[in-house]
Tab-separated table of C-alpha atoms (C1' of nucleotides) in Angstrom:
chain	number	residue	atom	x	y	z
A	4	UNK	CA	0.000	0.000	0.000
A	5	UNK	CA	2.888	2.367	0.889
A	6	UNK	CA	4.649	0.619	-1.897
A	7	UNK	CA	2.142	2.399	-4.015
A	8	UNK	CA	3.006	5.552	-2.714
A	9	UNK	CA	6.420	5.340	-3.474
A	10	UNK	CA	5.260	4.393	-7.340
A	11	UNK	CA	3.306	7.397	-7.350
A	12	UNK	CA	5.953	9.675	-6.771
A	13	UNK	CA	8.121	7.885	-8.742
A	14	UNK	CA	5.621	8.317	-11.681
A	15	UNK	CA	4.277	12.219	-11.603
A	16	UNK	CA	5.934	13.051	-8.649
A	17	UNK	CA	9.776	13.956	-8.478
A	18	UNK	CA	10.229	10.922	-11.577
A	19	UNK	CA	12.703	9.996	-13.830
A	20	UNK	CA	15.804	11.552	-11.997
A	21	UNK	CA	15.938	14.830	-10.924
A	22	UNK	CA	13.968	17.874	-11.766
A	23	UNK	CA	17.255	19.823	-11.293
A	24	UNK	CA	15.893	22.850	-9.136
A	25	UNK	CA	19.159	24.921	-10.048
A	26	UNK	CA	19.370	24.600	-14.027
A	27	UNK	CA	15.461	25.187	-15.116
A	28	UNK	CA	12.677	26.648	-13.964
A	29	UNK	CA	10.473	23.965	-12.509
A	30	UNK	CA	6.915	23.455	-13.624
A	31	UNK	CA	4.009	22.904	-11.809
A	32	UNK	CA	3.942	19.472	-11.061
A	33	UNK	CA	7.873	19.135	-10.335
A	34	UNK	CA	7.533	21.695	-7.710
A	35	UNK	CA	4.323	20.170	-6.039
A	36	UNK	CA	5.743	17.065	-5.742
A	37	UNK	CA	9.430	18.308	-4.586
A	38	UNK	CA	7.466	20.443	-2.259
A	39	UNK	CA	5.670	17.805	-0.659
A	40	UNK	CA	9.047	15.524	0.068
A	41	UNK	CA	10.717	19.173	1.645
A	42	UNK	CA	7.714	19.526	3.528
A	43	UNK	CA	8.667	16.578	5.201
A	44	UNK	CA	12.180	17.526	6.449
A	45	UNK	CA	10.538	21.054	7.604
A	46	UNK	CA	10.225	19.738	10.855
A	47	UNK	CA	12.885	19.120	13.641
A	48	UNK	CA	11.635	16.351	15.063
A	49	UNK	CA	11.466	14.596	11.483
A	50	UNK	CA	14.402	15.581	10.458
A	51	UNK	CA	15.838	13.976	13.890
A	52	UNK	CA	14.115	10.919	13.342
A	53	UNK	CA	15.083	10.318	9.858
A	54	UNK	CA	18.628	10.630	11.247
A	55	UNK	CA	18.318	8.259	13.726
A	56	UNK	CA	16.779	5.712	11.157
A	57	UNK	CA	19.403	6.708	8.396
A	58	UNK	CA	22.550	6.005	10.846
A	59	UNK	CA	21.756	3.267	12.382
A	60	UNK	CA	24.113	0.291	11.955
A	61	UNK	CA	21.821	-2.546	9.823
A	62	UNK	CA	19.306	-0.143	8.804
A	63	UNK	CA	16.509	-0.751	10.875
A	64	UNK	CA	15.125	1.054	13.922
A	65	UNK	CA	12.214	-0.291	15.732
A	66	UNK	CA	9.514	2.253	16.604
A	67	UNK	CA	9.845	1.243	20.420
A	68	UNK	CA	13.419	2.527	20.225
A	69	UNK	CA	12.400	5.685	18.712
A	70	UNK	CA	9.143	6.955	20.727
A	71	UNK	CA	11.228	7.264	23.736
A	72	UNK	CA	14.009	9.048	22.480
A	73	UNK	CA	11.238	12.199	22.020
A	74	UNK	CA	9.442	14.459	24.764
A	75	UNK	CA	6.172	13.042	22.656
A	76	UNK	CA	3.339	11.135	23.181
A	77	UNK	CA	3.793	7.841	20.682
A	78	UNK	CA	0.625	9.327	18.714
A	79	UNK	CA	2.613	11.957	17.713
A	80	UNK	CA	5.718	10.075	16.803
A	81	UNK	CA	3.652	7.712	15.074
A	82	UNK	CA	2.389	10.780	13.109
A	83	UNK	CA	5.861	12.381	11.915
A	84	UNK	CA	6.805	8.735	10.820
A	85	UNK	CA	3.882	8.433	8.398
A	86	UNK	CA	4.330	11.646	7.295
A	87	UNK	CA	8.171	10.443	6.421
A	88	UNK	CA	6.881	7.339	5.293
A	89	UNK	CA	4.317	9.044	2.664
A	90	UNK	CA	7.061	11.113	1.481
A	91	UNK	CA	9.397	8.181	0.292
A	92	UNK	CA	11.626	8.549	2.590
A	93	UNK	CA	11.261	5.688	4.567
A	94	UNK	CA	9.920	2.464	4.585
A	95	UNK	CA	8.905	0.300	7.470
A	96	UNK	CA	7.911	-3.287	8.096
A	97	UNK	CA	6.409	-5.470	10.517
A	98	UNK	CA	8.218	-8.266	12.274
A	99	UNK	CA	5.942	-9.998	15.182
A	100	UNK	CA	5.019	-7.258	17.546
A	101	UNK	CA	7.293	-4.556	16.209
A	102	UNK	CA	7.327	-2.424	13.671
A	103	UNK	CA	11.044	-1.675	12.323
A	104	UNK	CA	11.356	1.793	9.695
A	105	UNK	CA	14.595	2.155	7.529
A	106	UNK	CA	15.478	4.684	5.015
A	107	UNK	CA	14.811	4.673	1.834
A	108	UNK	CA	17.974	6.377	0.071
A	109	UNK	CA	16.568	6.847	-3.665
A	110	UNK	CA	15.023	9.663	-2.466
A	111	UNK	CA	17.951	11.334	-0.231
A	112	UNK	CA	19.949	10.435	-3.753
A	113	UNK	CA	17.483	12.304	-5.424
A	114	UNK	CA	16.974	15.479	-3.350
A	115	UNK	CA	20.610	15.509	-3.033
A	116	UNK	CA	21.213	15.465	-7.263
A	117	UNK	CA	18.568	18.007	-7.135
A	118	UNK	CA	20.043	20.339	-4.856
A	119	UNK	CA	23.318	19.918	-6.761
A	120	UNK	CA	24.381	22.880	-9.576
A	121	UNK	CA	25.087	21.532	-12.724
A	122	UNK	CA	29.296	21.691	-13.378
A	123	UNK	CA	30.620	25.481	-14.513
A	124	UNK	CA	27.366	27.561	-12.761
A	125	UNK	CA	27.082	31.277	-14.283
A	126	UNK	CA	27.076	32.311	-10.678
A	127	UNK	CA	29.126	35.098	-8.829
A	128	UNK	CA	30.871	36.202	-11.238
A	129	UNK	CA	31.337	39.557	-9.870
A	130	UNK	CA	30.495	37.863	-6.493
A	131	UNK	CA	33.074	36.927	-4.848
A	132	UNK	CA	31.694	35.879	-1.517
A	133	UNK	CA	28.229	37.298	-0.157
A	134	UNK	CA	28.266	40.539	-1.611
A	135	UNK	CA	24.178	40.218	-2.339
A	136	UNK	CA	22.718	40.945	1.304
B	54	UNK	CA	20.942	42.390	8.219
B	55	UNK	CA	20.250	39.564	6.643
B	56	UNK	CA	23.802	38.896	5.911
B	57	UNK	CA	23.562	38.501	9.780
B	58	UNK	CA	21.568	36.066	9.490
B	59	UNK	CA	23.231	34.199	7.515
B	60	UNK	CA	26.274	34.393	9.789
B	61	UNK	CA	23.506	32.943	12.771
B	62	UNK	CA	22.931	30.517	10.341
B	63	UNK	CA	26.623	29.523	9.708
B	64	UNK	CA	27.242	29.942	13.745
B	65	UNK	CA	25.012	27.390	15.665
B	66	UNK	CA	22.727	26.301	13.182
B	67	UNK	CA	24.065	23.970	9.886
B	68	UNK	CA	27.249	24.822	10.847
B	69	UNK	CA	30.288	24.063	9.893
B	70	UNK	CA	29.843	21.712	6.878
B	71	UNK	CA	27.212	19.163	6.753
B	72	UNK	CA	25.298	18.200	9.652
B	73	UNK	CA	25.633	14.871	8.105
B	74	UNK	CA	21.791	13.986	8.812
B	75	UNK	CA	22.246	10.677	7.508
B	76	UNK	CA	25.791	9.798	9.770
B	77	UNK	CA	24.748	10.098	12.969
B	78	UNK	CA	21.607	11.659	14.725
B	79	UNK	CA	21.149	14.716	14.311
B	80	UNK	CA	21.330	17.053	18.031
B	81	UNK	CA	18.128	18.932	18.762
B	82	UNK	CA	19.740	22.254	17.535
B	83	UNK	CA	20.906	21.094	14.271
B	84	UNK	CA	17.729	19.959	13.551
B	85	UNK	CA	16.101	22.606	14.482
B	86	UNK	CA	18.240	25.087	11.683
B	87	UNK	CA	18.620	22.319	9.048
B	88	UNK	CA	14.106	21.952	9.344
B	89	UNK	CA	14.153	26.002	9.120
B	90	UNK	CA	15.711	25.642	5.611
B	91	UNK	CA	13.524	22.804	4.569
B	92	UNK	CA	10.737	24.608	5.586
B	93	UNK	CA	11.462	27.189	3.291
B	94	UNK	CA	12.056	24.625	0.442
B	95	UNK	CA	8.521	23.197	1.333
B	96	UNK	CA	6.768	25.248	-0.757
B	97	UNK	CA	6.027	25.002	-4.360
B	98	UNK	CA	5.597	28.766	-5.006
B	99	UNK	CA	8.979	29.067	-3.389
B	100	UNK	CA	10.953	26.198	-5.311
B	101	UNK	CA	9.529	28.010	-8.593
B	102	UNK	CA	11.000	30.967	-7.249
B	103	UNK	CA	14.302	29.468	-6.246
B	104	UNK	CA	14.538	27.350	-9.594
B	105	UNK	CA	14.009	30.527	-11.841
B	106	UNK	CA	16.147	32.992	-9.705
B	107	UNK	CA	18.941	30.188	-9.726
B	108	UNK	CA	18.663	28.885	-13.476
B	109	UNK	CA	19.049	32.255	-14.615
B	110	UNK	CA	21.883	33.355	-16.709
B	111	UNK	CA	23.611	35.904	-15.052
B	112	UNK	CA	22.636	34.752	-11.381
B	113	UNK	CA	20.283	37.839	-11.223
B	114	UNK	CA	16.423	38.253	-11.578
B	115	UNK	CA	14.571	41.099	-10.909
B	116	UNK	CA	11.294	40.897	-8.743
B	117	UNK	CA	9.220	42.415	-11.954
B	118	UNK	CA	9.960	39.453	-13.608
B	119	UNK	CA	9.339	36.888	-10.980
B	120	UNK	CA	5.899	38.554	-9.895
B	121	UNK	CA	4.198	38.315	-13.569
B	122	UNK	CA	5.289	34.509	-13.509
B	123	UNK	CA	2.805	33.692	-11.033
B	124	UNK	CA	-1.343	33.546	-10.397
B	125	UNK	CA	-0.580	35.489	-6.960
B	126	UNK	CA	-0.706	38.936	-5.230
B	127	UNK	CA	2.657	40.939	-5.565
B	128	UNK	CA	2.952	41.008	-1.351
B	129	UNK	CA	2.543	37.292	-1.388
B	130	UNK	CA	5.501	36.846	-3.876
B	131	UNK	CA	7.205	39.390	-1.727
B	132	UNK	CA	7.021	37.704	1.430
B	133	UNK	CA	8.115	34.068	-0.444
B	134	UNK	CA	11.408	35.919	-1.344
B	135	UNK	CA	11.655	37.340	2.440
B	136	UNK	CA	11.256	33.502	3.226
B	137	UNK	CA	14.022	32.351	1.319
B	138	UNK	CA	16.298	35.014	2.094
B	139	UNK	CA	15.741	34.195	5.775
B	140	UNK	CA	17.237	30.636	5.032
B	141	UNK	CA	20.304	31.844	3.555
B	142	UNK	CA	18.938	30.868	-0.185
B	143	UNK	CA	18.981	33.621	-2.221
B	144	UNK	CA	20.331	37.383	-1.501
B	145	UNK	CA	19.328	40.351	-2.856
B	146	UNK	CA	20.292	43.681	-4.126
B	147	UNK	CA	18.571	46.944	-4.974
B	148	UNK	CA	19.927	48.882	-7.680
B	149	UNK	CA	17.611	51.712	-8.801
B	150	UNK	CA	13.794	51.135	-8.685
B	151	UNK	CA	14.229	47.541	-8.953
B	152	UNK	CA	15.520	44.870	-6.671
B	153	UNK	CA	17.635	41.751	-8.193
B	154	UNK	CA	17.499	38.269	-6.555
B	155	UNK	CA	20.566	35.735	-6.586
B	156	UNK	CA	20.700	32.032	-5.539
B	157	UNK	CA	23.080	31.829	-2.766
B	158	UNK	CA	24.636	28.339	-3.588
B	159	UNK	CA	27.006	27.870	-0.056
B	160	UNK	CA	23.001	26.845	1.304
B	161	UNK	CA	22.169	24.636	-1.505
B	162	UNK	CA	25.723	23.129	-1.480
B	163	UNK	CA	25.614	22.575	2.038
B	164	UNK	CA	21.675	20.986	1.794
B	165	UNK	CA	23.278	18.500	-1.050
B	166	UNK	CA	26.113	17.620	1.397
B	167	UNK	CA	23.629	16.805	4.408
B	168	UNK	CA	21.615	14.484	1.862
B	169	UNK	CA	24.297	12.475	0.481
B	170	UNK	CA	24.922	9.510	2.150
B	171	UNK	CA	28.739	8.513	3.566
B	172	UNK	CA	31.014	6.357	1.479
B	173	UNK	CA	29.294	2.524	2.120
B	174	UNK	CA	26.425	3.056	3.803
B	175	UNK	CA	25.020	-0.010	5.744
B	176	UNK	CA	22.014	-0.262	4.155
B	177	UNK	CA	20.588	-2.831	2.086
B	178	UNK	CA	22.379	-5.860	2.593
B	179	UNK	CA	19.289	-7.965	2.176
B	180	UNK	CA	17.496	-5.374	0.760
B	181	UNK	CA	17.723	-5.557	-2.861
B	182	UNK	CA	15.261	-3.404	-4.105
B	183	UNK	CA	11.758	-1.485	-2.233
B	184	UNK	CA	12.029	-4.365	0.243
B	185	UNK	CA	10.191	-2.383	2.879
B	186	UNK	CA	7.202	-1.436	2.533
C	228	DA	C1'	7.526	69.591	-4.731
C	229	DG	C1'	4.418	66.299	-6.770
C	230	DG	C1'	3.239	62.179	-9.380
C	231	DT	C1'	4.432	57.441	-10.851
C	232	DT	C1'	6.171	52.922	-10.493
C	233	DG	C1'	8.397	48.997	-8.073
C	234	DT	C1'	8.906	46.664	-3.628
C	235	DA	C1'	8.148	45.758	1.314
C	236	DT	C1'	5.352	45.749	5.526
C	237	DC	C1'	0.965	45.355	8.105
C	238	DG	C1'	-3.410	43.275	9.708
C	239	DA	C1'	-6.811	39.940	8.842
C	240	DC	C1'	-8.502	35.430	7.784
C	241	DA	C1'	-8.925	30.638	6.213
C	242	DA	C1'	-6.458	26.406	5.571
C	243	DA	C1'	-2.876	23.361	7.084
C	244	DC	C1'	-0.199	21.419	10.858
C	245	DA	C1'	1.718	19.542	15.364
C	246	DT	C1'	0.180	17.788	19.337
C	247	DC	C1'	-2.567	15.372	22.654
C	248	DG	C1'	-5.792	11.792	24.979
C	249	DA	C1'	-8.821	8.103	23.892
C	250	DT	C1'	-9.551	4.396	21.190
C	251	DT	C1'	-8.716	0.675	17.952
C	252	DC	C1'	-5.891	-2.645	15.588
C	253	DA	C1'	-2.099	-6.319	15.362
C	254	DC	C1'	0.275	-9.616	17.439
C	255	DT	C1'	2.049	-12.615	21.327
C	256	DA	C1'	1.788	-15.220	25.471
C	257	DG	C1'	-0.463	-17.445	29.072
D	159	DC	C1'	-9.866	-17.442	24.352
D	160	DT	C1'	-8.409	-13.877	27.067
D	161	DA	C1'	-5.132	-10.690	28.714
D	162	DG	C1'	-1.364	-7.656	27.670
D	163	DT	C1'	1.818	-4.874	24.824
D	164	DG	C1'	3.385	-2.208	20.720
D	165	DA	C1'	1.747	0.725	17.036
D	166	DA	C1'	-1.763	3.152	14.246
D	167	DT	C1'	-5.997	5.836	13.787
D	168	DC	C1'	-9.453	9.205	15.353
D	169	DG	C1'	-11.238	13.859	17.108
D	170	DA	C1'	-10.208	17.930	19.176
D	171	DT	C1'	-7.350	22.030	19.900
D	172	DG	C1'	-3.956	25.681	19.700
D	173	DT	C1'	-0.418	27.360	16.556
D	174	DT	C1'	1.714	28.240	12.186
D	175	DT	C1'	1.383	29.417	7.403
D	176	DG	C1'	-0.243	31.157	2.748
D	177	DT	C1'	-2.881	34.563	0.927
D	178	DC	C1'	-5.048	38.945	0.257
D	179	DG	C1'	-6.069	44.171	0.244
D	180	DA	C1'	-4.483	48.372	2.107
D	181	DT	C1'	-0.754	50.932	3.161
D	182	DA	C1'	4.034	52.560	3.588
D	183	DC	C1'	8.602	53.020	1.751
D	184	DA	C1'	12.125	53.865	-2.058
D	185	DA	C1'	13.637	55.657	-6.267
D	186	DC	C1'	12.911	57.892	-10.473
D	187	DC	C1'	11.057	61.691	-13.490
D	188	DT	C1'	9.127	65.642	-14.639
DNA sequence: AGGTTGTATCGACAAACATCGATTCACTAG
DNA sequence: CTAGTGAATCGATGTTTGTCGATACAACCT
């Protein structure tokens, strides 16, 4: 079902590769979906959890070691890792009574390629260092 | 003033290089700068913005060419430029009647850096492909 | 000075969001 | 089958955010 999600935004979403943010004006769509998958890491406590899930050594984190490293009700935690989750971020599965997330790095890859400038950028040429205010 | 911020920006918040969100967990305070910039970014008004200030040759657009581009009210365009600026994005500079954005690409450098993943990352050793759901 | 044009700020309002407690669902263990 | 535990969903609520019109500010040009 998530799975589908995923396949979504793979399709009209942030697709083929990357909508390269820095070399053409995005349409639309591009910027919708991109928007939606920024959205996600707008929040500190997403951000922090995505972290913990990205670093950890074998790839998994169990939800029951996540909810109590937060000053949040498990609701809430629960929340910010569906929202992750929806994004394509993450992916989680069930194994007995847990429930283990781990990342999902096609779309860090992909943010990433779309935050980076394509080779000789027509940038600062007369600006040297951060001469606009 | 804004170059202050900026320098805040540069101080305690993403710091240094890359937070490396994707290393190691992220500390409360790092997360809490590195989701201000992602906020901005969460916005598909703004990543139009920030695409066709940054794909443009020269580095420079004015404002009376960004406003045009969109279905919305000059002061809401205005404030989605104050928004970006505050995030260390873009700069900008008045010369005349007219004031010029610029992409500011230290921020979108250092974004790329924080998504991209160390050297062999752990994951996926039985993972093959969208394993999780 | 006075008028004109481009940009930013202000105040208001509706929609979206983060959070919670209560509940429900999924699974395991007696 | 009946607890009991981990995780997700549901409703409600206070806060943040995107948007607008009105206004103020800045620079240019008579």
């Amino acid at each position: 079902m998530s799975k589908q999600e995923l396949v979504v935004l793979g399709r009209d979403g942030v697709e083929g590769c990357c909508p390269a943010l820095l070399a053409a004006p995005l349409d639309d769509g591009q910027a919708e979906a991109l928007a939606k998958v920024f959205k996600a890491l707008g929040d500190p406590v997403r951000l922090r959890l995505l972290s913990m899930i990205a670093s950890r050594a074998g790839g998994e984190v169990c939800v029951c070691d996540l909810t109590p490293a937060f000053d949040l009700s498990q609701p809430t935690i629960s929340h910010h890792l569906k929202l992750l989750k929806q994004a394509g971020l993450i992916g989680s599965e069930r194994r007995g009574t847990w429930v283990y997330y781990r990342l999902l790095p096609e779309m860090t890859d992909r943010l990433a390629a779309t935050l980076t400038r394509p080779a000789g950028q027509p940038l600062s040429e007369a600006t040297p260092a951060g001469a606009a205010s």
